[in-house]
CSV table of C-alpha atoms (C1' of nucleotides) in Angstrom, one decimal:
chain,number,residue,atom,x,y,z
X,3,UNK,CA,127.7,62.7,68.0
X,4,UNK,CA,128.4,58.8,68.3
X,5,UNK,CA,128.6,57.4,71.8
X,6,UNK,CA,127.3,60.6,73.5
X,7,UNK,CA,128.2,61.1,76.7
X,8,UNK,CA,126.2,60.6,80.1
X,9,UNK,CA,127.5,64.0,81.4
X,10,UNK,CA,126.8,67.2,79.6
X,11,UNK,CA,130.5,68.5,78.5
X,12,UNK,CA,132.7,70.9,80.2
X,13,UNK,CA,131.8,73.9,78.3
X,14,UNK,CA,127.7,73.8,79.1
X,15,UNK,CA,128.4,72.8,82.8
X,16,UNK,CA,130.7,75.7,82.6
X,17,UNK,CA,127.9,78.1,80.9
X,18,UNK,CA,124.9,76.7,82.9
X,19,UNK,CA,127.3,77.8,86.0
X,20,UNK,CA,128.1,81.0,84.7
X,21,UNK,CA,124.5,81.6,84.0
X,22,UNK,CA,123.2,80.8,87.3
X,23,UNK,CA,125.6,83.2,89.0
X,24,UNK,CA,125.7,86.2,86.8
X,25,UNK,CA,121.9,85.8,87.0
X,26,UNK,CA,121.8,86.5,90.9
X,27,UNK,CA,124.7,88.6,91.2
X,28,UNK,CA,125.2,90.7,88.0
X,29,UNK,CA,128.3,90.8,85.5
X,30,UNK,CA,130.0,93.0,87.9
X,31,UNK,CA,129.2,91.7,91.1
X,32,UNK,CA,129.8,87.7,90.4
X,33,UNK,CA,133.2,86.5,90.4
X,34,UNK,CA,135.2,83.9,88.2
X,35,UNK,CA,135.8,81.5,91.0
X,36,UNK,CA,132.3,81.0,92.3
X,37,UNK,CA,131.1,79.8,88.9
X,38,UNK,CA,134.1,77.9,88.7
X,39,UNK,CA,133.0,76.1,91.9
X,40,UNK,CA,129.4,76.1,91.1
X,41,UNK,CA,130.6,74.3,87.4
X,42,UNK,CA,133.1,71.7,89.9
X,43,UNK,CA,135.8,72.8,88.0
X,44,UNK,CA,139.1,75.0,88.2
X,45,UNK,CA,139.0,78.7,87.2
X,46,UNK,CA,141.9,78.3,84.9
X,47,UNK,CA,139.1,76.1,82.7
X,48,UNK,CA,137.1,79.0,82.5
X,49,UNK,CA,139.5,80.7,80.6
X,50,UNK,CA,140.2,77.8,78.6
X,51,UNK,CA,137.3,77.9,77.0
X,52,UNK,CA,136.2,81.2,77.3
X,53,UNK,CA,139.3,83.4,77.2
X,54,UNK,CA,138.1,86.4,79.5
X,55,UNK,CA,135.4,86.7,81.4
X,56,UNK,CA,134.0,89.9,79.1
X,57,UNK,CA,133.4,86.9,77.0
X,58,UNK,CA,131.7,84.5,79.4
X,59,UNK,CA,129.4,87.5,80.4
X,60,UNK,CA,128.7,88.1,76.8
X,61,UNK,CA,127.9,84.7,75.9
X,62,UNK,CA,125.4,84.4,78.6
X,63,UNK,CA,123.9,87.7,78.2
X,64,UNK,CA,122.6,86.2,74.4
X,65,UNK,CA,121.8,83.0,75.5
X,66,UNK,CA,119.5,84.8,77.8
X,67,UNK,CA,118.0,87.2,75.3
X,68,UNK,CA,117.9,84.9,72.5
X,69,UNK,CA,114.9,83.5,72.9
X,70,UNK,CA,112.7,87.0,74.5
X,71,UNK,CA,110.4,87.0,71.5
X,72,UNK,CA,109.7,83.9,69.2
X,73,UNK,CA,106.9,82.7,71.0
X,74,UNK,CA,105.2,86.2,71.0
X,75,UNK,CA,105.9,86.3,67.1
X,76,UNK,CA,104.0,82.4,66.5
X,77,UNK,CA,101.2,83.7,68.9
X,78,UNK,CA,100.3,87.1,67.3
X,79,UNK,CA,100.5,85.5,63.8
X,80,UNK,CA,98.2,82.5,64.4
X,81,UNK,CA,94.6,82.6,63.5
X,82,UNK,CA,92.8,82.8,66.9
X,83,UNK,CA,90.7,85.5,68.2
X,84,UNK,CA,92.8,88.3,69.4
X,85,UNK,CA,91.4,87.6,73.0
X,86,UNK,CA,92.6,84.0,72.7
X,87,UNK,CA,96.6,85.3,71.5
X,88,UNK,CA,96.5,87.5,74.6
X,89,UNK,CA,95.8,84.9,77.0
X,90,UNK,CA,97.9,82.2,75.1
X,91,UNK,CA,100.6,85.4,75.4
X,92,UNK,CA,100.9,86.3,78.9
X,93,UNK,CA,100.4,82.5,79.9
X,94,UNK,CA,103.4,81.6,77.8
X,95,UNK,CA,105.2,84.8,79.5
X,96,UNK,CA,104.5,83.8,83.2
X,97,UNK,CA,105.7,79.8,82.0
X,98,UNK,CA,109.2,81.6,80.7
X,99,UNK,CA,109.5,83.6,84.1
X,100,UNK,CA,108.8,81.0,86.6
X,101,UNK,CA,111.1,78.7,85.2
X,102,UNK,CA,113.6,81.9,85.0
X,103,UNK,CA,112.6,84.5,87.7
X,104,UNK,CA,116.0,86.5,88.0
X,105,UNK,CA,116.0,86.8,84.2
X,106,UNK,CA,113.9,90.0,84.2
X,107,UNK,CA,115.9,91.9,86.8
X,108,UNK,CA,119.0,90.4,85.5
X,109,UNK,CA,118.2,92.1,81.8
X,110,UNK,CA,117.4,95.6,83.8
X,111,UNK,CA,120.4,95.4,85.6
X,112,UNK,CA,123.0,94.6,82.4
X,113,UNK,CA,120.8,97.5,80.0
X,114,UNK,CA,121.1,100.1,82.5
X,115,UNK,CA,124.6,99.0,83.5
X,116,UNK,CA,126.0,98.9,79.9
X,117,UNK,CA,123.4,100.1,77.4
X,118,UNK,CA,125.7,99.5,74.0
X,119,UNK,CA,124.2,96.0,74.9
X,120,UNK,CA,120.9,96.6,73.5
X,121,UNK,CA,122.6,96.4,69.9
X,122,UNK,CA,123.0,92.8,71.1
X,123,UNK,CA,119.8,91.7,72.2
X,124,UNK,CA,118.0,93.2,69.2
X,125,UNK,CA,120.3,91.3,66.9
X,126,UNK,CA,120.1,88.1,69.3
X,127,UNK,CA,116.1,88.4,70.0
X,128,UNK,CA,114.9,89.6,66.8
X,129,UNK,CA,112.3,92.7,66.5
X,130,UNK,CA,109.3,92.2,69.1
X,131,UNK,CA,106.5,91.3,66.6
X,132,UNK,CA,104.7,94.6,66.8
X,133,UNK,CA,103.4,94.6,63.3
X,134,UNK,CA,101.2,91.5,64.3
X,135,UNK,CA,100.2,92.9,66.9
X,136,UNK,CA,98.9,95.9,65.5
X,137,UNK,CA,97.2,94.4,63.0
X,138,UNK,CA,95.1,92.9,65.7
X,139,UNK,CA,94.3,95.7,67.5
X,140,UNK,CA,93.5,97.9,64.6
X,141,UNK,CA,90.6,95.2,63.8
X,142,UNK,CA,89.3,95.2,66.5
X,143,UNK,CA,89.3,99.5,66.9
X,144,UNK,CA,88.3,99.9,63.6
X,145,UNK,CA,85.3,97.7,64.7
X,146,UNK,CA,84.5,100.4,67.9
X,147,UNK,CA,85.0,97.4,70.4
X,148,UNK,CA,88.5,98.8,72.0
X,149,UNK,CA,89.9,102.0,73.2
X,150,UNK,CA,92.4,103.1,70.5
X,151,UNK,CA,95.8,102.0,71.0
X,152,UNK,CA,99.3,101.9,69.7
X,153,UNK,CA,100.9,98.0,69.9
X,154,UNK,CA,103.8,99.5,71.1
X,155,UNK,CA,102.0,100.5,74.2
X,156,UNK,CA,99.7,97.6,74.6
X,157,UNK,CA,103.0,95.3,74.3
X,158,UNK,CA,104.7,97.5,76.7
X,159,UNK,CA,101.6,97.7,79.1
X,160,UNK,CA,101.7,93.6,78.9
X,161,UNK,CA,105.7,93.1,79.5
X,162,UNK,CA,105.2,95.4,82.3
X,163,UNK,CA,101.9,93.7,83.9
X,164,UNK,CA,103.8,90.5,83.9
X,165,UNK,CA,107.9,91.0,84.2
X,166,UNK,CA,108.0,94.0,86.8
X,167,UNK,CA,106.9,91.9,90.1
X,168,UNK,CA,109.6,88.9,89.0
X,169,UNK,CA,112.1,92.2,88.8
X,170,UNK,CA,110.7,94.0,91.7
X,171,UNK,CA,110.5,90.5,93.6
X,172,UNK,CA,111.7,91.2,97.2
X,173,UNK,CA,109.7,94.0,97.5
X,174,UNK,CA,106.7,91.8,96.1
X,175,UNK,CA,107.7,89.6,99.2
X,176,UNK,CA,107.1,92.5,101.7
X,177,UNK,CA,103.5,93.6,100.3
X,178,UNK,CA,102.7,89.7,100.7
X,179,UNK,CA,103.9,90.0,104.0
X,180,UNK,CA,101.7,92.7,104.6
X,181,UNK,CA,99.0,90.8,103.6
X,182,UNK,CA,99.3,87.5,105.1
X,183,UNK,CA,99.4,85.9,102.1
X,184,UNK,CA,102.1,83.8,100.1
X,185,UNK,CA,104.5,84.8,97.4
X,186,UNK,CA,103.5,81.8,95.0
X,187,UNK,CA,99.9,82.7,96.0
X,188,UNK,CA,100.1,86.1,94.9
X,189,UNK,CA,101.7,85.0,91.3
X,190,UNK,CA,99.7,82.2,90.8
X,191,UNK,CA,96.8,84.7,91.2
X,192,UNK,CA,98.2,87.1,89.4
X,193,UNK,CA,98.7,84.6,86.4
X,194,UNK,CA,94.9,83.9,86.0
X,195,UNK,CA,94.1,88.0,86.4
X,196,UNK,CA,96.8,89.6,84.1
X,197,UNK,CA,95.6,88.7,81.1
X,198,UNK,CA,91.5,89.6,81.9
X,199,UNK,CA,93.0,93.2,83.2
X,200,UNK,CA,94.7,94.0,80.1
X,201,UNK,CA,91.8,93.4,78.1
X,202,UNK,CA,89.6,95.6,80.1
X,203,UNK,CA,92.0,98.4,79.5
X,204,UNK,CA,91.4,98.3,76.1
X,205,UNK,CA,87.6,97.2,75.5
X,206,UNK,CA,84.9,99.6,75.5
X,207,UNK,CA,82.0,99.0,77.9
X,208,UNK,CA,78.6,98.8,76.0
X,209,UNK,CA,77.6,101.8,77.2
X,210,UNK,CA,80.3,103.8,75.7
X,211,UNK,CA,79.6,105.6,71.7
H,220,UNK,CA,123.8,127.6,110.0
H,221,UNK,CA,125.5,131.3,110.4
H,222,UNK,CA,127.4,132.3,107.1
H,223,UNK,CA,126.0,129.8,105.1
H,224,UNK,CA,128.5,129.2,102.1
H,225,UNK,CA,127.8,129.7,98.8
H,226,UNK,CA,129.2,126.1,97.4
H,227,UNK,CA,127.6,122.9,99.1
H,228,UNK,CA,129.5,121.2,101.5
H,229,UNK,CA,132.1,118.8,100.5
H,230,UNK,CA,130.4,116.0,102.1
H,231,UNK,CA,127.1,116.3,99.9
H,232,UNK,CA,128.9,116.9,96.8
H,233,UNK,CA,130.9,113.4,97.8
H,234,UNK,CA,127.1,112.4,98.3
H,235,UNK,CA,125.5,113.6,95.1
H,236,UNK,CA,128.4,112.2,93.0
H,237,UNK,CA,128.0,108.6,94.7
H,238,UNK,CA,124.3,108.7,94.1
H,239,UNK,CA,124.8,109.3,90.6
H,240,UNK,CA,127.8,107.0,90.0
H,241,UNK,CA,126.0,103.9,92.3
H,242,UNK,CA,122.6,104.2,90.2
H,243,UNK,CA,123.8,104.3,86.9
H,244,UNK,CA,126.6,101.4,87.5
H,245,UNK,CA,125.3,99.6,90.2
H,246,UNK,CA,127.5,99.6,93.5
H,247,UNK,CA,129.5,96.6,92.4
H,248,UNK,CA,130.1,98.4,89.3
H,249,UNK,CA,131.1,101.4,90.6
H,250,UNK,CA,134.5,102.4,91.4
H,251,UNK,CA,135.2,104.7,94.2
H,252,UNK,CA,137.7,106.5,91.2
H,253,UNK,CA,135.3,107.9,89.0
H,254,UNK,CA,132.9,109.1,92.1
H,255,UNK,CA,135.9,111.3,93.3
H,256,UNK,CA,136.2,112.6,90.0
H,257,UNK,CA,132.6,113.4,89.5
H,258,UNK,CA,132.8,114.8,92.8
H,259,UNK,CA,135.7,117.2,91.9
H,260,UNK,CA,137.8,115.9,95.1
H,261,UNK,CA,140.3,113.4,95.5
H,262,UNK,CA,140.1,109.5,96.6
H,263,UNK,CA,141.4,110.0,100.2
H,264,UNK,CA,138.6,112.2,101.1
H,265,UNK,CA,136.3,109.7,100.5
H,266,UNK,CA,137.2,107.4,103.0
H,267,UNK,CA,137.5,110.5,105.5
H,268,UNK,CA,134.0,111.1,105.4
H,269,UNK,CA,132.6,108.0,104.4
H,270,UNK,CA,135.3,105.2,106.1
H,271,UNK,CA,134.7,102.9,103.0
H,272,UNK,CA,132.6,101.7,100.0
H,273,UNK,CA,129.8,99.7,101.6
H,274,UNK,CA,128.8,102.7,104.0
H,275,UNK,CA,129.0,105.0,101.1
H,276,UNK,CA,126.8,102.8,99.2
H,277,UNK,CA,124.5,102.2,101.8
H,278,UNK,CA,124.5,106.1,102.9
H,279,UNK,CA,122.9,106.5,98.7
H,280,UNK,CA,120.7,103.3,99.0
H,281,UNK,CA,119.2,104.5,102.1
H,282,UNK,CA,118.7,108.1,100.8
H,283,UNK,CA,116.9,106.6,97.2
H,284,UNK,CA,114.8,104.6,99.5
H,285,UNK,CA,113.6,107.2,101.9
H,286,UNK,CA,111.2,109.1,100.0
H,287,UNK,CA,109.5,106.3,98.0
H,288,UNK,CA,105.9,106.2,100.0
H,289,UNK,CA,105.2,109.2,101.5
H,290,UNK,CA,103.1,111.1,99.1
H,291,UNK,CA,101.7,107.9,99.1
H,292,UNK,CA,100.3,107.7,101.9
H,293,UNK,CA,99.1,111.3,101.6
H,294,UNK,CA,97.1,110.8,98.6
H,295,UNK,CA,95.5,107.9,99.7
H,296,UNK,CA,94.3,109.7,103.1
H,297,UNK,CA,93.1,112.6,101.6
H,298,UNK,CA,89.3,113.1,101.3
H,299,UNK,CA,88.6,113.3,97.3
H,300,UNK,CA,87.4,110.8,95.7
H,301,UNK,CA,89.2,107.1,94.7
H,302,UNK,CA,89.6,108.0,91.1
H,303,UNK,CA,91.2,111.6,91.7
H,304,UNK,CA,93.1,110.0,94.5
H,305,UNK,CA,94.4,107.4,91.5
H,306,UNK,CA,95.4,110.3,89.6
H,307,UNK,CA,97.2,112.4,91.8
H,308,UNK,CA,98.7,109.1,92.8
H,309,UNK,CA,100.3,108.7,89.3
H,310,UNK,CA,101.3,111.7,88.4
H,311,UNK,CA,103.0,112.0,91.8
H,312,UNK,CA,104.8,109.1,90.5
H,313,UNK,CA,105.6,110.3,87.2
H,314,UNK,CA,107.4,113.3,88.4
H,315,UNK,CA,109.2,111.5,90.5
H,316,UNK,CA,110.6,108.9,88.0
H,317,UNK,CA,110.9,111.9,85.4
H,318,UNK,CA,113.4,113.4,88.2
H,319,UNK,CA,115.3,110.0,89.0
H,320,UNK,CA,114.8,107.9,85.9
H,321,UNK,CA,117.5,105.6,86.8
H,322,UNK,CA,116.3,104.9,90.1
H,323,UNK,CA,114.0,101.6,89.3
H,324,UNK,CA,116.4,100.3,87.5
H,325,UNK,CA,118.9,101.0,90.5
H,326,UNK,CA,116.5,99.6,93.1
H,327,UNK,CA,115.4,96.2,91.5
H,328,UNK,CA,119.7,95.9,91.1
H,329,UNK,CA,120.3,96.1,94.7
H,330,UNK,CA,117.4,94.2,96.0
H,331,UNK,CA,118.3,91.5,93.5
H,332,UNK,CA,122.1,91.5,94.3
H,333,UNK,CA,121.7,92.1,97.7
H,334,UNK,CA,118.5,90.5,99.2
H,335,UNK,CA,118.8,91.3,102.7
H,336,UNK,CA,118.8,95.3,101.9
H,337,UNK,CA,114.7,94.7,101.9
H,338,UNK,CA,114.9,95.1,105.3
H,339,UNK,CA,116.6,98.8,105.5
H,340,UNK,CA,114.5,99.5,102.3
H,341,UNK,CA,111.0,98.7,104.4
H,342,UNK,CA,112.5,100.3,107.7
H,343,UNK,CA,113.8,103.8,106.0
H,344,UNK,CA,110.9,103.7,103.6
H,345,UNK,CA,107.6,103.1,105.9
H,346,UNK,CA,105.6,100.8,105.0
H,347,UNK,CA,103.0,101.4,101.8
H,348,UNK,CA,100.0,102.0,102.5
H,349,UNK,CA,98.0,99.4,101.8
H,350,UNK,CA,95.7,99.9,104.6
H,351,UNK,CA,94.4,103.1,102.8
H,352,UNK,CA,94.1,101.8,99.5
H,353,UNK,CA,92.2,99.0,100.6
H,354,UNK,CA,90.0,101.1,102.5
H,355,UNK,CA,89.0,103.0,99.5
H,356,UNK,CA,88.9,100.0,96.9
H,357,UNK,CA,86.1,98.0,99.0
H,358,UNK,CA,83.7,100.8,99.4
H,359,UNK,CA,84.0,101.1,95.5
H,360,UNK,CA,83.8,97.4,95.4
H,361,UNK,CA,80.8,97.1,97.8
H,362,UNK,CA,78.7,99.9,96.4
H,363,UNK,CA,79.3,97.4,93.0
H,364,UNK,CA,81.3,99.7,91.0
H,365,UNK,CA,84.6,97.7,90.9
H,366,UNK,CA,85.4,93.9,90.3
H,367,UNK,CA,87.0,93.0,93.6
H,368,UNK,CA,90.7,93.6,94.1
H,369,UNK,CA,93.2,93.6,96.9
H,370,UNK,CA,95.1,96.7,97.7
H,371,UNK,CA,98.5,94.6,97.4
H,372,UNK,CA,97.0,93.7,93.8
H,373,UNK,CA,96.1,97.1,93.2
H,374,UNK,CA,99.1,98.8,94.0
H,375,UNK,CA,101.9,96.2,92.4
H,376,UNK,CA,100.1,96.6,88.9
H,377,UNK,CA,100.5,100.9,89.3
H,378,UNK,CA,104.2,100.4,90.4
H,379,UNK,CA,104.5,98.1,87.4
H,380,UNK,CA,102.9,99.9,85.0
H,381,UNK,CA,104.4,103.0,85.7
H,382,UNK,CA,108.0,101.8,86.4
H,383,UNK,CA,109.0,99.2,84.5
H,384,UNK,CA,108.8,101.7,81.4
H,385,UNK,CA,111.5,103.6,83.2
H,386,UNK,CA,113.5,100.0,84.5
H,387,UNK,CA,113.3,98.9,81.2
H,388,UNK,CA,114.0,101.9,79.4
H,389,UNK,CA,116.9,101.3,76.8
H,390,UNK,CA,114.3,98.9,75.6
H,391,UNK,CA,111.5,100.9,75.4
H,392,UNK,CA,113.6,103.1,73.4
H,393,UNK,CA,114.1,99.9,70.8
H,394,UNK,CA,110.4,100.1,70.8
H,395,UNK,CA,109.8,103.7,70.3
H,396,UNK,CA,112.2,103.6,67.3
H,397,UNK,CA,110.5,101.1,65.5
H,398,UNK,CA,107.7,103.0,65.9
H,399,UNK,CA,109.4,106.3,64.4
H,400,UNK,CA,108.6,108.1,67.6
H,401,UNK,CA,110.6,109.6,70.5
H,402,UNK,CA,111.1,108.2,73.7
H,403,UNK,CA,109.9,111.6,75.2
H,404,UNK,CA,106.7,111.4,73.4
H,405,UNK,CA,105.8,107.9,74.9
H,406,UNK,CA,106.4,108.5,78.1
H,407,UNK,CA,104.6,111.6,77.6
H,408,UNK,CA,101.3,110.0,76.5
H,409,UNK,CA,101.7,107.1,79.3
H,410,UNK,CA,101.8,109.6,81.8
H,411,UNK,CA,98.5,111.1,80.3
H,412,UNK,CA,96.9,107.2,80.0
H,413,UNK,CA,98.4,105.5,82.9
H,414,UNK,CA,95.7,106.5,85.3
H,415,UNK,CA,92.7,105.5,83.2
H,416,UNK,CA,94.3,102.1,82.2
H,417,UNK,CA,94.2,101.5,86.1
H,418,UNK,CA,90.6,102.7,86.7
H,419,UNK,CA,89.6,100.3,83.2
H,420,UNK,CA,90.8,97.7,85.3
H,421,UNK,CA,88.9,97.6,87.9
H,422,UNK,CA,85.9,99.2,86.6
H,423,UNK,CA,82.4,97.3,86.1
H,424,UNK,CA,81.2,97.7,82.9
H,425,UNK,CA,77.4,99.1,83.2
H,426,UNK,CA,76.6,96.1,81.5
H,427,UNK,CA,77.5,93.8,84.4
H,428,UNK,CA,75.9,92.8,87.1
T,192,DG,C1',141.5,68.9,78.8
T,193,DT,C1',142.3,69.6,83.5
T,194,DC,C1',144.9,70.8,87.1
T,195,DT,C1',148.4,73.7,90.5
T,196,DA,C1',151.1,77.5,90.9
T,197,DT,C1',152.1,82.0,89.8
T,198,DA,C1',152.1,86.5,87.6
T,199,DT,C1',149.8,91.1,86.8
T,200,DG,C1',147.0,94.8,87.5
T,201,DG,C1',143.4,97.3,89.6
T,202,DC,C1',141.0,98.8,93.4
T,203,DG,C1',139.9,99.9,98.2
T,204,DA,C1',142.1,101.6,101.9
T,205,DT,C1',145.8,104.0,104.7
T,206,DA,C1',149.9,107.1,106.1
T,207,DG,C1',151.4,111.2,106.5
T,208,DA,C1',152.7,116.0,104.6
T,209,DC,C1',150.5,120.5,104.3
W,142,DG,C1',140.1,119.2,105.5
W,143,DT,C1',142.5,118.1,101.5
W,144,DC,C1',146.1,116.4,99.2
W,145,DT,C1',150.1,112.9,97.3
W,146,DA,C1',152.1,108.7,97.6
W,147,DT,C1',151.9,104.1,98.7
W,148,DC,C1',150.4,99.7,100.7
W,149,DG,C1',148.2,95.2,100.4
W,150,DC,C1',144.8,92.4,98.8
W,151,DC,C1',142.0,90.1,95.7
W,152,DA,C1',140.3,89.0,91.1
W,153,DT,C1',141.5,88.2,86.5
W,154,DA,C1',144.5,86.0,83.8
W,155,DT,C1',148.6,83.1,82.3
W,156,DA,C1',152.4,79.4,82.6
W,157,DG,C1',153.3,75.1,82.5
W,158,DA,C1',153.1,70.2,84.6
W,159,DC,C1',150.4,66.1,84.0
DNA sequence: GTCTATATGGCGATAGAC
DNA sequence: GTCTATCGCCATATAGAC
């Protein structure tokens, strides 16, 4: 730790490389030699440091998982109005995907391509917070103001909402085609409306018993 | 077409086999191997009807692809009203994904790992039809019944909210199992309240203006 | 720790018998 | 059309100099 060094070391360049790549192009499709170039080092130092790439893949696979659900957890267990933790969420959800837009199809891709994986994640990530969120929602049921509702399918109903068009993404890019209208348009719209339509799937209107 | 036999042709058998190979493992997971083996027919004979990987692959991307709009398009020109049209729409949908489960999962893959398929995707597939859609949202939207929407809004938020369960499915199952429930059950009761969610959405409440 | 050079194996693809 | 046998490359992985 004394006299750190200007340049991250080896390893992270190496990991940050190997991240980037196997992001775009899946552990099967990306190749040991473009994240050695994309790290600007050789492919032997890949191996020095990670041994195989099963290993590498693994490695980046939790780093990317690791942190799915903490945020989530603080939200749904802090004191505001359940409206409020729903915005806070899906606002907090489209800040994690624009900074890392492949991660959602990259996730798909690794769970369908080797599902033994999901041991992983749920050992990396940690349990989604349902609980909080059920409490939540059983409030504000018992209270008559929202269509009953298990958390399990309101928190599936949000992921998909927000994480399917950063999956779907280059088919998101023809329907904005279609429309003469932007990519980052459509998100950035998309980020103010998510969290209002999720609510109105689950409120009653006042004229409802 | 005389003396039709009773096995399928070799060909589609070479066919089915790389379909389901290519959407469970990707196509640069995939090894041309185990499709031959799943096809009950040896290596060489997929190169004599297919010349190599990348056709073969393409031949099962283009075939996924083909049939995603269609019924569509249908739907949305029939004469019923928006909110049967919304129904049929989603169940159509449903059955479809219950038939090829893997294929979201498959699709956002590709169009990840391989951008530039978008463009066979849009010309094998048609184009969706937003023009219908949009055409039935604003008289609902005019006449005041419906917050105002775009079609390309309208129809992302039903391909996410019906897909991505299926994309995402090894971790929906995570989900369900926390929740002491089967898999079968929740996709059971989403198909039932997929619909309505989407009509909630967009729904004025009678207490609006 | 980092490099160059090389070994090893697997996979796509082909040749050729039947 | 279908098979067996084999080629040739390319990606992973290792050896060993610096």
């Amino acid at each position: 730790m004394a006299a750190p060094k200007k340049e991250v070391d080896t390893e992270s360049r190496i990991l940050d490389a190997a991240h980037r790549v196997f992001l775009r192009e899946g552990t099967s499709g990306a190749r040991m030699q473009e994240i050695a170039n994309e790290a600007g080092v050789n492919k032997a130092l890949l191996h020095y440091y990670f041994q195989n790439k099963q290993r590498l893949a693994d490695a980046v696979f939790l780093r990317v998982v690791r942190n799915l659900f903490p945020a989530v957890q603080q939200i749904f267990e802090s004191d505001q109005p359940f409206e409020d933790k729903v915005r806070a969420f899906v606002a907090s959800e489209f800040d994690t995907m624009d900074a890392n837009p492949y991660m959602p199809g990259y996730v798909i891709s690794e769970l369908q391509q080797q599902p033994g994986r999901i041991k992983a994640l749920l050992e990396s990530s940690g349990p989604p917070p349902l609980d909080a969120i059920q409490g939540s929602l059983d409030k504000e049921i018992a209270a008559g103001r929202y269509h009953p509702i298990t958390a399990a399918d309101f928190f599936l109903t949000a992921l998909s909402l927000i994480l399917y068009p950063y999956a779907a993404r280059p088919g998101v890019t023809m329907l904005t085609e279609m429309n003469g209208e932007s990519l980052d348009a459509m998100f950035a719209r998309r980020r103010e409306m998510t969290a209002e339509w999720l609510l109105r799937m689950v409120r009653k209107s006042s004229s409802e018993p």
